[in-house]
Amino acid sequence: MHTTLSHHGLLAFDPIAPRDMAFVLDNARALQIAAQAGAMRSLLRGRKFGLLCELDNGIHSADDAAMFCRAAMELGAHVAHIRPSLTGLSTALEVQHTARMLGRLYDAVECQGMAAELVHQLGIDAGVPVFDAVASTRHPTARLDGLLGGDSPALDKRRFVLQAVLLSTVA
């Protein structure tokens, strides 16, 4: 179930390739079935995620941060909340240095409420997956919730899709 995608289109707000969409949905269905059977496994045990967000800046919802944390932690990952110190005024060297440090500390990084260009640059230099608000309801993966099927509540479907994305890019 947790084969890594060869394509990193799930990291940003880019359209999702049909092949990747089917792959994520298949994995999300497997997670949904496992959860309904009470057989969720710690597939991300030992993995560390960084969550870069400023919860009080009003740019994004604290619900997105909570969704990311819950999705990762239910699969056994550890999540560290980091207040971002980078802005559009940060020098290229500051961004590169920060990205490399994040890459050494974490297996993946979720950025919420940050400029897309800054997230993209972090992704280039970090050496690990850097997500651009993947837990947001505005992210392209959020539309996969409706395609999941089953009778799970909408928030659970969103979580299963998010978990499938995490597993397919990190595990």
XYZ file of C-alpha atoms in Angstrom:
171
model
C 0.000 0.000 0.000
C 2.757 2.529 0.687
C 4.745 2.705 -2.542
C 6.308 6.126 -3.097
C 5.018 8.187 -5.989
C 7.561 8.965 -8.658
C 5.868 12.299 -9.301
C 5.857 15.075 -6.729
C 2.739 16.838 -8.038
C 1.001 16.210 -4.725
C 3.312 18.572 -2.900
C 1.981 21.856 -4.284
C -1.197 23.349 -5.688
C -0.492 21.785 -9.094
C -3.138 19.691 -10.861
C -3.005 16.016 -9.921
C -2.127 13.535 -12.652
C -4.843 10.886 -13.168
C -2.392 8.082 -12.325
C -1.447 9.776 -9.044
C -5.109 10.448 -8.262
C -5.981 6.759 -8.667
C -2.977 5.733 -6.577
C -3.893 8.073 -3.705
C -7.549 7.015 -3.811
C -6.613 3.324 -3.697
C -4.409 3.924 -0.661
C -7.040 6.125 1.009
C -9.646 3.370 0.551
C -7.279 0.846 2.118
C -6.757 3.186 5.085
C -10.519 3.737 5.369
C -11.173 -0.017 5.442
C -8.413 -0.545 8.009
C -9.823 2.213 10.230
C -13.340 0.782 10.035
C -11.969 -2.618 11.013
C -9.991 -1.077 13.893
C -6.756 -2.220 12.289
C -4.859 1.045 11.652
C -1.110 0.475 11.681
C 1.727 2.814 12.539
C 3.017 2.967 8.982
C 4.925 6.191 9.692
C 6.413 5.115 13.009
C 9.744 6.820 13.567
C 9.099 9.488 10.913
C 9.337 13.154 11.838
C 7.324 15.936 10.235
C 7.815 19.663 10.602
C 4.721 21.874 10.471
C 5.676 25.427 9.548
C 2.775 27.706 10.346
C 1.842 30.761 12.296
C -1.427 29.822 13.951
C -2.377 33.363 14.867
C -1.767 35.130 11.550
C -5.236 34.607 10.104
C -3.857 33.423 6.742
C -4.913 29.815 7.231
C -7.104 27.853 9.521
C -5.930 26.233 12.732
C -8.154 23.373 11.562
C -5.681 22.688 8.741
C -2.818 22.404 11.211
C -4.877 20.119 13.436
C -5.855 17.955 10.452
C -2.222 17.568 9.394
C -1.122 16.687 12.931
C -3.898 14.156 13.422
C -3.346 12.485 10.041
C 0.394 12.080 10.611
C 0.205 11.111 14.268
C -2.485 8.455 13.705
C 0.052 6.722 11.464
C 2.733 6.908 14.155
C 4.683 9.983 13.009
C 5.903 12.763 15.270
C 4.949 16.324 14.320
C 6.813 19.419 15.473
C 5.119 22.803 15.163
C 7.612 25.409 13.977
C 6.909 29.101 13.690
C 8.337 30.204 10.356
C 10.941 32.939 10.461
C 11.232 33.205 6.682
C 9.364 35.810 4.652
C 9.437 37.164 1.142
C 12.200 39.475 2.377
C 14.481 36.600 3.426
C 17.670 36.285 1.426
C 18.236 33.287 -0.831
C 21.020 32.163 1.506
C 18.703 32.309 4.556
C 16.089 30.238 2.724
C 18.678 27.723 1.562
C 20.216 27.389 5.027
C 16.805 26.956 6.667
C 15.714 24.420 4.046
C 18.839 22.325 4.520
C 18.408 22.352 8.294
C 14.753 21.307 7.951
C 15.831 18.508 5.615
C 18.267 17.204 8.214
C 15.715 17.342 11.030
C 12.532 16.099 9.327
C 11.369 13.479 6.855
C 8.891 15.995 5.384
C 7.680 19.527 6.022
C 4.153 20.973 5.747
C 4.036 24.732 5.110
C 0.829 26.594 5.861
C 0.192 30.287 5.308
C 3.458 30.854 3.438
C 4.025 32.311 -0.030
C 4.083 29.629 -2.746
C 7.447 30.867 -4.069
C 9.015 30.490 -0.634
C 7.577 26.990 -0.190
C 8.843 26.046 -3.648
C 12.363 27.248 -2.814
C 12.323 25.339 0.476
C 11.305 22.247 -1.494
C 14.236 22.640 -3.859
C 16.824 22.961 -1.094
C 15.444 20.746 1.694
C 16.025 17.352 0.101
C 12.779 16.054 1.643
C 9.142 16.489 0.574
C 7.887 20.003 1.322
C 4.112 20.315 1.149
C 2.316 23.542 0.322
C -0.749 23.443 2.595
C -1.584 19.836 1.714
C -3.993 19.694 4.660
C -5.952 22.682 3.366
C -9.406 22.242 1.889
C -8.134 24.379 -1.011
C -5.390 21.895 -1.941
C -6.146 19.827 -5.083
C -6.088 16.609 -3.049
C -9.135 17.837 -1.085
C -11.390 17.139 -4.057
C -10.453 13.461 -3.811
C -12.503 13.214 -0.597
C -15.726 13.130 -2.570
C -14.408 10.336 -4.783
C -13.468 8.108 -1.863
C -16.895 6.588 -1.315
C -18.090 4.756 1.749
C -20.119 6.110 4.605
C -17.327 7.767 6.591
C -17.880 11.382 7.636
C -16.364 14.014 5.325
C -13.570 14.932 7.771
C -12.563 11.284 8.066
C -12.446 10.978 4.280
C -10.243 14.064 4.112
C -7.941 12.548 6.730
C -7.669 9.238 4.844
C -6.753 11.082 1.636
C -4.193 13.181 3.502
C -2.720 10.057 5.107
C -2.500 8.404 1.688
C -0.612 11.428 0.368
C 1.798 11.357 3.317
C 2.398 7.636 2.907
C 2.910 7.870 -0.844
C 5.481 10.658 -0.612
C 7.341 9.748 2.580
C 7.059 6.058 3.469
